[in-house]
XYZ file of N, CA and C in Angstrom:
705
model
N 84.554 98.772 127.510
C 84.749 97.611 126.638
C 85.602 97.993 125.436
N 86.635 97.164 125.133
C 87.547 97.466 124.046
C 86.888 97.284 122.685
N 87.210 98.202 121.768
C 86.801 98.057 120.386
C 87.934 97.383 119.617
N 87.571 96.508 118.672
C 88.591 95.743 117.950
C 88.624 96.123 116.484
N 89.826 96.033 115.909
C 90.058 96.313 114.496
C 90.638 95.068 113.852
N 90.127 94.736 112.665
C 90.634 93.580 111.939
C 92.036 93.876 111.418
N 93.001 93.038 111.793
C 94.394 93.262 111.379
C 94.908 92.165 110.452
N 94.522 90.915 110.716
C 94.988 89.796 109.907
C 93.801 89.044 109.321
N 93.915 88.685 108.047
C 92.839 87.959 107.372
C 92.882 86.484 107.737
N 91.861 85.766 107.317
C 91.812 84.319 107.557
C 92.997 83.641 106.881
N 93.299 84.047 105.655
C 94.426 83.450 104.926
C 95.734 83.659 105.676
N 95.957 84.846 106.198
C 97.186 85.131 106.918
C 97.294 84.297 108.196
N 96.166 84.106 108.867
C 96.184 83.296 110.090
C 96.444 81.831 109.775
N 95.897 81.346 108.673
C 96.153 79.965 108.259
C 97.623 79.792 107.872
N 98.168 80.782 107.175
C 99.580 80.732 106.804
C 100.463 80.660 108.042
N 100.162 81.490 109.032
C 100.966 81.510 110.258
C 100.872 80.159 110.982
N 99.679 79.616 111.071
C 99.500 78.325 111.731
C 100.245 77.226 110.978
N 100.205 77.278 109.650
C 100.908 76.283 108.840
C 102.410 76.348 109.073
N 102.946 77.569 109.097
C 104.377 77.734 109.349
C 104.741 77.222 110.734
N 103.902 77.502 111.722
C 104.154 77.024 113.083
C 104.259 75.506 113.117
N 103.295 74.832 112.506
C 103.270 73.367 112.537
C 104.478 72.792 111.806
N 104.753 73.300 110.603
C 105.885 72.796 109.831
C 107.205 73.083 110.534
N 107.307 74.250 111.158
C 108.531 74.603 111.869
C 108.792 73.635 113.021
N 107.752 73.308 113.773
C 107.906 72.375 114.893
C 108.294 70.984 114.392
N 107.612 70.517 113.346
C 107.913 69.183 112.805
C 109.341 69.128 112.274
N 109.728 70.145 111.504
C 111.084 70.174 110.952
C 112.126 70.301 112.057
N 111.823 71.095 113.077
C 112.756 71.256 114.174
C 112.963 69.970 114.961
N 111.874 69.309 115.318
C 111.966 68.071 116.102
C 112.709 66.981 115.329
N 112.302 66.756 114.093
C 112.922 65.697 113.297
C 114.334 66.075 112.842
N 114.583 67.367 112.631
C 115.915 67.793 112.200
C 116.926 67.754 113.331
N 116.558 68.273 114.504
C 117.486 68.279 115.633
C 117.741 66.871 116.167
N 116.764 66.004 116.016
C 116.972 64.622 116.437
C 118.071 63.970 115.606
N 118.186 64.385 114.347
C 119.255 63.863 113.491
C 120.576 64.597 113.731
N 120.503 65.892 113.974
C 121.721 66.684 114.204
C 122.413 66.266 115.500
N 121.617 66.049 116.558
C 122.171 65.666 117.860
C 121.802 64.215 118.176
N 122.044 63.340 117.213
C 121.559 61.950 117.282
C 122.074 61.172 118.483
N 123.237 61.570 119.055
C 123.799 60.811 120.167
C 123.344 61.327 121.527
N 122.552 62.395 121.547
C 122.043 62.929 122.814
C 120.889 62.058 123.310
N 120.752 61.879 124.615
C 119.677 61.019 125.155
C 118.287 61.430 124.677
N 118.000 62.746 124.653
C 116.672 63.202 124.218
C 116.445 62.904 122.744
N 117.517 62.981 121.930
C 117.386 62.694 120.502
C 117.120 61.211 120.279
N 117.815 60.380 121.030
C 117.590 58.929 120.928
C 116.156 58.597 121.319
N 115.671 59.218 122.393
C 114.294 58.981 122.837
C 113.306 59.455 121.776
N 113.569 60.612 121.197
C 112.679 61.157 120.166
C 112.619 60.238 118.954
N 113.776 59.784 118.494
C 113.827 58.902 117.330
C 113.087 57.599 117.605
N 113.310 57.029 118.779
C 112.632 55.766 119.128
C 111.126 55.970 119.271
N 110.729 57.104 119.828
C 109.303 57.385 120.013
C 108.592 57.541 118.671
N 109.252 58.205 117.736
C 108.646 58.418 116.418
C 108.566 57.125 115.620
N 109.535 56.229 115.866
C 109.489 54.950 115.147
C 110.751 54.590 114.415
N 111.862 55.211 114.767
C 113.126 54.886 114.139
C 113.631 55.982 113.224
N 114.920 55.894 112.892
C 115.554 56.946 112.112
C 114.984 57.042 110.712
N 114.593 55.931 110.107
C 114.033 55.981 108.753
C 112.727 56.775 108.720
N 111.883 56.583 109.730
C 110.630 57.319 109.780
C 110.891 58.793 110.075
N 111.849 59.068 110.938
C 112.201 60.460 111.242
C 112.654 61.174 109.978
N 113.493 60.513 109.193
C 113.972 61.114 107.949
C 112.827 61.310 106.957
N 111.938 60.343 106.882
C 110.814 60.455 105.948
C 109.922 61.638 106.325
N 109.624 61.764 107.620
C 108.776 62.870 108.075
C 109.464 64.202 107.816
N 110.766 64.275 108.079
C 111.513 65.519 107.875
C 111.483 65.923 106.403
N 111.688 64.966 105.519
C 111.687 65.280 104.085
C 110.293 65.665 103.601
N 109.280 64.974 104.092
C 107.907 65.298 103.691
C 107.536 66.703 104.153
N 107.918 67.041 105.384
C 107.636 68.379 105.906
C 108.425 69.433 105.131
N 109.653 69.094 104.720
C 110.459 70.020 103.930
C 109.837 70.303 102.568
N 109.321 69.256 101.937
C 108.647 69.436 100.647
C 107.379 70.268 100.829
N 106.634 70.010 101.901
C 105.422 70.791 102.183
C 105.774 72.252 102.415
N 106.874 72.490 103.127
C 107.309 73.872 103.368
C 107.689 74.559 102.059
N 108.324 73.822 101.158
C 108.699 74.377 99.855
C 107.460 74.791 99.064
N 106.477 73.903 99.013
C 105.233 74.200 98.306
C 104.545 75.403 98.932
N 104.503 75.449 100.256
C 103.871 76.558 100.966
C 104.589 77.867 100.651
N 105.932 77.849 100.634
C 106.703 79.052 100.358
C 106.424 79.575 98.951
N 106.345 78.672 97.987
C 106.059 79.075 96.609
C 104.673 79.718 96.519
N 103.697 79.098 97.181
C 102.337 79.646 97.168
C 102.301 81.016 97.834
N 102.963 81.145 98.978
C 102.973 82.414 99.717
C 103.575 83.539 98.868
N 104.741 83.283 98.283
C 105.407 84.308 97.468
C 104.577 84.630 96.232
N 103.987 83.624 95.615
C 103.187 83.837 94.403
C 101.964 84.700 94.699
N 101.266 84.402 95.799
C 100.095 85.188 96.166
C 100.490 86.625 96.477
N 101.586 86.796 97.226
C 102.038 88.135 97.569
C 102.388 88.954 96.336
N 103.128 88.357 95.390
C 103.485 89.061 94.161
C 102.243 89.399 93.338
N 101.308 88.467 93.266
C 100.088 88.691 92.493
C 99.291 89.857 93.066
N 99.134 89.893 94.381
C 98.348 90.954 95.008
C 99.014 92.319 94.853
N 100.333 92.346 94.953
C 101.040 93.621 94.816
C 101.019 94.095 93.365
N 101.293 93.181 92.425
C 101.334 93.564 91.011
C 99.965 93.991 90.483
N 98.911 93.411 91.029
C 97.558 93.802 90.614
C 97.008 94.933 91.470
N 97.853 95.471 92.352
C 97.509 96.603 93.212
C 96.329 96.313 94.139
N 96.197 95.066 94.511
C 95.181 94.708 95.500
C 95.743 94.778 96.917
N 97.036 94.986 97.020
C 97.674 95.086 98.328
C 98.869 96.012 98.229
N 99.228 96.627 99.330
C 100.404 97.469 99.406
C 101.618 96.604 99.732
N 102.796 96.927 99.178
C 104.013 96.165 99.509
C 104.518 96.552 100.901
N 103.730 96.239 101.908
C 103.986 96.727 103.261
C 105.172 96.074 103.946
N 105.720 94.995 103.380
C 106.872 94.324 103.976
C 108.198 94.758 103.359
N 108.156 95.629 102.353
C 109.385 96.094 101.729
C 110.044 97.140 102.623
N 111.327 96.950 102.910
C 112.054 97.895 103.751
C 112.259 99.212 103.014
N 112.267 100.293 103.754
C 112.441 101.624 103.185
C 113.383 102.435 104.076
N 113.700 103.649 103.626
C 114.551 104.517 104.426
C 113.912 104.827 105.770
N 112.602 104.888 105.779
C 111.899 105.185 107.029
C 112.197 104.135 108.095
N 112.354 102.881 107.684
C 112.642 101.824 108.663
C 113.976 102.060 109.355
N 114.979 102.526 108.607
C 116.274 102.821 109.213
C 116.166 104.028 110.147
N 115.388 105.024 109.729
C 115.176 106.173 110.608
C 114.406 105.760 111.857
N 113.414 104.877 111.686
C 112.623 104.406 112.828
C 113.494 103.643 113.821
N 114.430 102.846 113.303
C 115.311 102.075 114.187
C 116.144 103.010 115.054
N 116.670 104.084 114.455
C 117.460 105.051 115.212
C 116.585 105.810 116.203
N 115.399 106.211 115.748
C 114.466 106.934 116.632
C 114.070 106.070 117.821
N 113.787 104.794 117.562
C 113.374 103.897 118.635
C 114.510 103.623 119.604
N 115.728 103.494 119.079
C 116.883 103.299 119.954
C 117.085 104.510 120.858
N 116.948 105.706 120.318
C 117.050 106.916 121.126
C 115.969 106.946 122.202
N 114.780 106.451 121.846
C 113.678 106.408 122.814
C 113.977 105.412 123.932
N 114.506 104.242 123.577
C 114.847 103.235 124.585
C 115.942 103.719 125.532
N 116.877 104.501 124.989
C 117.987 105.004 125.797
C 117.633 106.285 126.558
N 116.371 106.693 126.452
C 115.859 107.898 127.123
C 116.517 109.175 126.605
N 117.081 109.114 125.388
C 117.633 110.323 124.787
C 116.503 111.181 124.231
N 115.456 110.516 123.764
C 114.282 111.205 123.240
C 113.044 110.674 123.950
N 112.032 111.510 124.067
C 110.800 111.077 124.727
C 109.713 110.699 123.715
N 110.063 110.670 122.421
C 109.095 110.330 121.390
C 109.509 109.054 120.667
N 108.688 107.997 120.735
C 109.010 106.768 120.003
C 108.743 106.936 118.512
N 109.226 105.992 117.724
C 108.977 106.016 116.283
C 107.501 105.744 116.012
N 107.000 106.297 114.931
C 105.608 106.095 114.526
C 105.592 105.074 113.385
N 105.051 103.888 113.677
C 105.094 102.788 112.719
C 103.828 102.720 111.878
N 103.996 102.167 110.687
C 102.862 101.892 109.813
C 102.403 100.460 110.085
N 101.976 99.746 109.069
C 101.407 98.404 109.270
C 102.410 97.445 109.913
N 103.668 97.497 109.470
C 104.708 96.661 110.058
C 105.907 97.530 110.388
N 106.548 97.278 111.524
C 107.713 98.064 111.898
C 108.989 97.377 111.402
N 110.126 98.011 111.621
C 111.401 97.512 111.101
C 111.770 96.153 111.692
N 111.367 95.877 112.927
C 111.674 94.596 113.544
C 110.912 93.464 112.869
N 109.648 93.713 112.580
C 108.828 92.706 111.915
C 109.311 92.448 110.493
N 109.734 93.501 109.799
C 110.257 93.334 108.452
C 111.572 92.560 108.463
N 112.434 92.873 109.418
C 113.707 92.166 109.546
C 113.483 90.678 109.778
N 112.547 90.391 110.669
C 112.261 88.987 110.972
C 111.636 88.278 109.774
N 110.735 88.955 109.088
C 110.078 88.346 107.930
C 111.081 88.006 106.834
N 111.936 88.972 106.480
C 112.894 88.722 105.416
C 113.975 87.740 105.845
N 114.270 87.712 107.133
C 115.184 86.683 107.620
C 114.603 85.298 107.421
N 113.292 85.179 107.687
C 112.630 83.892 107.478
C 112.584 83.522 106.004
N 112.292 84.518 105.144
C 112.208 84.243 103.710
C 113.561 83.817 103.150
N 114.611 84.596 103.445
C 115.940 84.283 102.926
C 116.493 83.009 103.552
N 116.264 82.854 104.860
C 116.695 81.614 105.512
C 115.941 80.414 104.980
N 114.648 80.607 104.701
C 113.856 79.529 104.130
C 114.349 79.128 102.750
N 114.754 80.124 101.948
C 115.292 79.826 100.625
C 116.565 79.009 100.725
N 117.425 79.362 101.699
C 118.658 78.595 101.907
C 118.345 77.173 102.352
N 117.389 77.018 103.267
C 117.017 75.689 103.757
C 116.431 74.837 102.633
N 115.621 75.454 101.784
C 115.016 74.722 100.668
C 116.089 74.272 99.681
N 116.989 75.194 99.318
C 118.038 74.870 98.346
C 118.962 73.767 98.864
N 119.455 73.926 100.093
C 120.370 72.920 100.637
C 119.643 71.618 100.931
N 118.358 71.710 101.307
C 117.589 70.495 101.574
C 117.440 69.632 100.336
N 117.151 70.277 99.203
C 117.018 69.512 97.960
C 118.366 69.000 97.467
N 119.444 69.708 97.770
C 120.780 69.208 97.436
C 121.087 67.928 98.206
N 120.673 67.885 99.471
C 120.888 66.691 100.291
C 119.923 65.575 99.914
N 118.751 65.939 99.421
C 117.759 64.936 99.038
C 118.123 64.276 97.715
N 118.750 65.049 96.825
C 119.130 64.514 95.502
C 120.611 64.769 95.235
N 121.507 64.160 96.032
C 122.949 64.425 95.875
C 123.516 63.939 94.540
N 122.987 62.846 94.016
C 123.510 62.307 92.758
C 123.268 63.281 91.608
N 122.050 63.825 91.544
C 121.718 64.788 90.491
C 122.560 66.051 90.638
N 122.727 66.516 91.887
C 123.503 67.733 92.131
C 124.951 67.559 91.697
N 125.556 66.418 92.021
C 126.967 66.209 91.693
C 127.198 65.979 90.203
N 126.140 65.816 89.445
C 126.295 65.781 87.993
C 126.507 67.177 87.422
N 126.050 68.158 88.184
C 126.125 69.545 87.728
C 127.166 70.354 88.491
N 127.415 69.989 89.742
C 128.314 70.742 90.605
C 129.351 69.810 91.216
N 130.495 70.354 91.669
C 131.505 69.525 92.338
C 130.942 68.839 93.575
N 131.483 67.678 93.902
C 130.991 66.910 95.041
C 131.129 67.612 96.372
N 132.055 68.589 96.455
C 132.244 69.320 97.708
C 131.009 70.101 98.126
N 130.096 70.337 97.186
C 128.894 71.094 97.513
C 127.971 70.335 98.478
N 128.057 69.019 98.476
C 127.156 68.235 99.333
C 127.492 68.413 100.814
N 128.757 68.204 101.246
C 129.052 68.461 102.672
C 128.850 69.923 103.067
N 129.103 70.849 102.125
C 128.851 72.265 102.417
C 127.356 72.488 102.650
N 126.525 71.875 101.804
C 125.077 72.004 101.962
C 124.619 71.403 103.282
N 125.244 70.297 103.689
C 124.865 69.667 104.952
C 125.143 70.588 106.132
N 126.319 71.205 106.142
C 126.677 72.116 107.233
C 125.762 73.344 107.220
N 125.546 73.926 106.034
C 124.699 75.117 105.926
C 123.268 74.811 106.355
N 122.734 73.668 105.931
C 121.362 73.284 106.270
C 121.224 73.096 107.778
N 122.178 72.414 108.371
C 122.117 72.134 109.802
C 122.244 73.405 110.640
N 123.219 74.243 110.303
C 123.456 75.446 111.103
C 122.370 76.500 110.895
N 121.850 76.614 109.672
C 120.759 77.556 109.429
C 119.508 77.129 110.184
N 119.273 75.827 110.267
C 118.134 75.324 111.038
C 118.252 75.694 112.508
N 119.460 75.556 113.062
C 119.687 75.923 114.456
C 119.532 77.429 114.653
N 120.052 78.213 113.700
C 119.925 79.667 113.788
C 118.461 80.090 113.749
N 117.684 79.488 112.841
C 116.260 79.812 112.744
C 115.536 79.503 114.046
N 115.866 78.375 114.662
C 115.251 77.994 115.931
C 115.566 79.021 117.020
N 116.823 79.442 117.098
C 117.223 80.400 118.125
C 116.557 81.757 117.903
N 116.439 82.175 116.634
C 115.797 83.450 116.338
C 114.329 83.425 116.745
N 113.644 82.314 116.450
C 112.236 82.205 116.813
C 112.063 82.221 118.335
N 112.901 81.462 119.031
C 112.783 81.367 120.488
C 113.160 82.681 121.175
N 114.283 83.274 120.751
C 114.796 84.455 121.441
C 114.148 85.742 120.927
N 114.043 85.875 119.602
C 113.583 87.138 119.005
C 112.063 87.172 118.865
N 111.519 86.199 118.127
C 110.107 86.247 117.776
C 109.196 86.075 118.995
N 109.470 85.088 119.803
C 108.610 84.832 120.967
C 108.600 86.033 121.903
N 109.771 86.640 122.094
C 109.819 87.806 122.987
C 109.035 88.974 122.402
N 109.338 89.331 121.139
C 108.683 90.496 120.544
C 107.181 90.303 120.370
N 106.775 89.074 120.061
C 105.359 88.833 119.773
C 104.524 88.589 121.019
N 105.152 88.099 122.098
C 104.338 87.681 123.241
C 104.872 88.112 124.607
N 106.165 88.370 124.741
C 106.723 88.621 126.066
C 107.207 90.046 126.282
N 107.214 90.858 125.240
C 107.660 92.238 125.419
C 106.643 93.004 126.265
N 107.063 94.059 126.944
C 106.146 94.800 127.826
C 104.895 95.303 127.115
N 104.998 95.582 125.818
C 103.852 96.128 125.093
C 102.715 95.119 124.947
N 103.028 93.818 124.914
C 101.990 92.814 124.657
C 101.907 91.735 125.739
N 102.819 91.756 126.719
C 102.843 90.716 127.752
C 101.471 90.587 128.430
N 100.992 89.346 128.701
C 101.719 88.078 128.579
C 101.514 87.327 127.261
N 100.623 87.845 126.403
C 100.361 87.107 125.173
C 99.614 87.994 124.188
N 100.043 87.943 122.923
C 99.364 88.699 121.871
C 98.634 87.695 120.969
N 97.311 87.606 121.079
C 96.558 86.601 120.316
C 96.141 87.060 118.921
N 96.609 88.229 118.473
C 96.079 88.816 117.237
C 96.304 87.940 116.014
N 97.425 87.209 115.948
C 97.675 86.382 114.770
C 96.761 85.168 114.755
N 96.120 84.877 115.872
C 95.178 83.757 115.940
C 93.729 84.236 115.817
N 93.433 85.383 116.388
C 92.070 85.918 116.305
C 91.889 86.840 115.101
N 92.992 87.420 114.639
C 92.935 88.362 113.521
C 92.614 89.781 113.926
N 92.392 90.029 115.221
C 91.949 91.346 115.668
C 92.873 91.904 116.746
N 92.943 93.231 116.795
C 93.654 93.935 117.857
C 92.744 95.036 118.384
N 93.025 95.491 119.577
C 92.218 96.568 120.133
C 92.556 97.887 119.436
N 91.601 98.764 119.440
C 91.814 100.086 118.850
C 92.949 100.805 119.587
N 93.002 100.634 120.899
C 94.046 101.275 121.700
C 95.432 100.786 121.293
N 95.551 99.461 121.089
C 96.843 98.888 120.675
C 97.247 99.409 119.302
N 96.301 99.444 118.375
C 96.602 99.907 117.017
C 97.048 101.361 117.035
N 96.368 102.179 117.799
C 96.702 103.596 117.857
C 98.080 103.824 118.462
N 98.474 102.963 119.405
C 99.756 103.127 120.085
C 100.907 102.515 119.297
N 100.740 101.295 118.783
C 101.829 100.560 118.158
C 101.948 100.792 116.649
N 100.839 101.105 115.985
C 100.860 101.320 114.533
C 100.036 102.570 114.197
N 100.487 103.714 114.693
C 99.679 104.943 114.552
C 99.441 105.364 113.104
N 100.409 105.146 112.222
C 100.224 105.561 110.830
C 99.146 104.724 110.150
N 99.119 103.442 110.427
C 98.063 102.596 109.871
C 96.718 102.969 110.487
N 96.722 103.249 111.782
C 95.486 103.621 112.458
C 94.909 104.901 111.857
N 95.769 105.868 111.577
C 95.299 107.119 110.983
C 94.752 106.878 109.582
N 95.364 105.950 108.860
C 94.858 105.626 107.529
C 93.495 104.955 107.616
N 93.325 104.117 108.632
C 92.027 103.476 108.847
C 90.961 104.523 109.123
N 91.286 105.456 109.982
C 90.317 106.488 110.325
C 90.014 107.390 109.126
N 91.008 107.553 108.238
C 90.804 108.411 107.086
C 90.035 107.736 105.970
N 90.233 106.409 105.810
C 89.595 105.685 104.722
C 88.242 105.119 105.107
N 88.063 104.872 106.394
C 86.855 104.173 106.827
C 87.207 102.715 107.061
N 86.685 102.141 108.090
C 87.086 100.804 108.497
C 86.722 99.737 107.476
N 85.619 99.920 106.776
C 85.221 98.881 105.833
C 86.224 98.774 104.699
N 86.677 99.908 104.187
C 87.649 99.890 103.109
C 88.966 99.328 103.580
N 89.386 99.721 104.792
C 90.645 99.219 105.315
C 90.584 97.726 105.591
N 89.444 97.251 106.062
C 89.307 95.823 106.340
C 89.459 95.025 105.056
N 88.887 95.513 103.978
C 89.033 94.831 102.697
C 90.482 94.817 102.262
N 91.198 95.905 102.471
C 92.602 95.985 102.113
C 93.407 95.034 102.978
N 93.106 94.984 104.271
C 93.821 94.115 105.180
C 93.687 92.651 104.765
N 92.527 92.259 104.304
C 92.301 90.877 103.913
C 93.123 90.507 102.683
N 93.614 91.488 101.949
C 94.361 91.200 100.748
C 95.834 91.508 100.916
N 96.257 91.862 102.110
C 97.647 92.198 102.337
C 98.492 90.942 102.251
N 99.644 90.945 101.549
C 100.443 89.732 101.379
C 101.108 89.306 102.678
């Protein structure tokens, strides 16, 4: 029987679920407007109740995402500054070395894979891509929501630029989630066919020892109770 280790707190699981829901809502309502002349987009708009309702839902979800992003960043900064959590998502030189080591392992040049801590370089890359992409989506979204106010401060050319950036960044985010995140989180050989840890909050001891050996060694050195408390406060 497998032994399990707590990896994600309740707050982290709620955050992930919230992002999932908002991402789907923003994607459906946003792509329906971007590809408005496509048969599926027309069906989607009519099913939801018309273009005005689609726009209202998209804007409401965008505002909710903005509020969520502010809360997420604020909590993370607070926990790190008060030393209640380690800045485990900050990239370091080790991540670049790990990327090279892992590439050598994949190419069979080396027989030793990289030894990861709580998060590996792929997870950090994806996280910061989401954060920076989210900041761009929020900024351009509010520019499109309040064009009159924006053009009082900036040239009018910023509005069509914001529209293109908002639309294309949304498509890029969708492709990254579908191609990169879904594969790494659920379809890669290490976790296939599904990794439920972000929903259950737990992983097997065997998985932790294999995929995150440095964190596993820290758990064994500190004691599971202390590590569990730290995990619950990780940003």
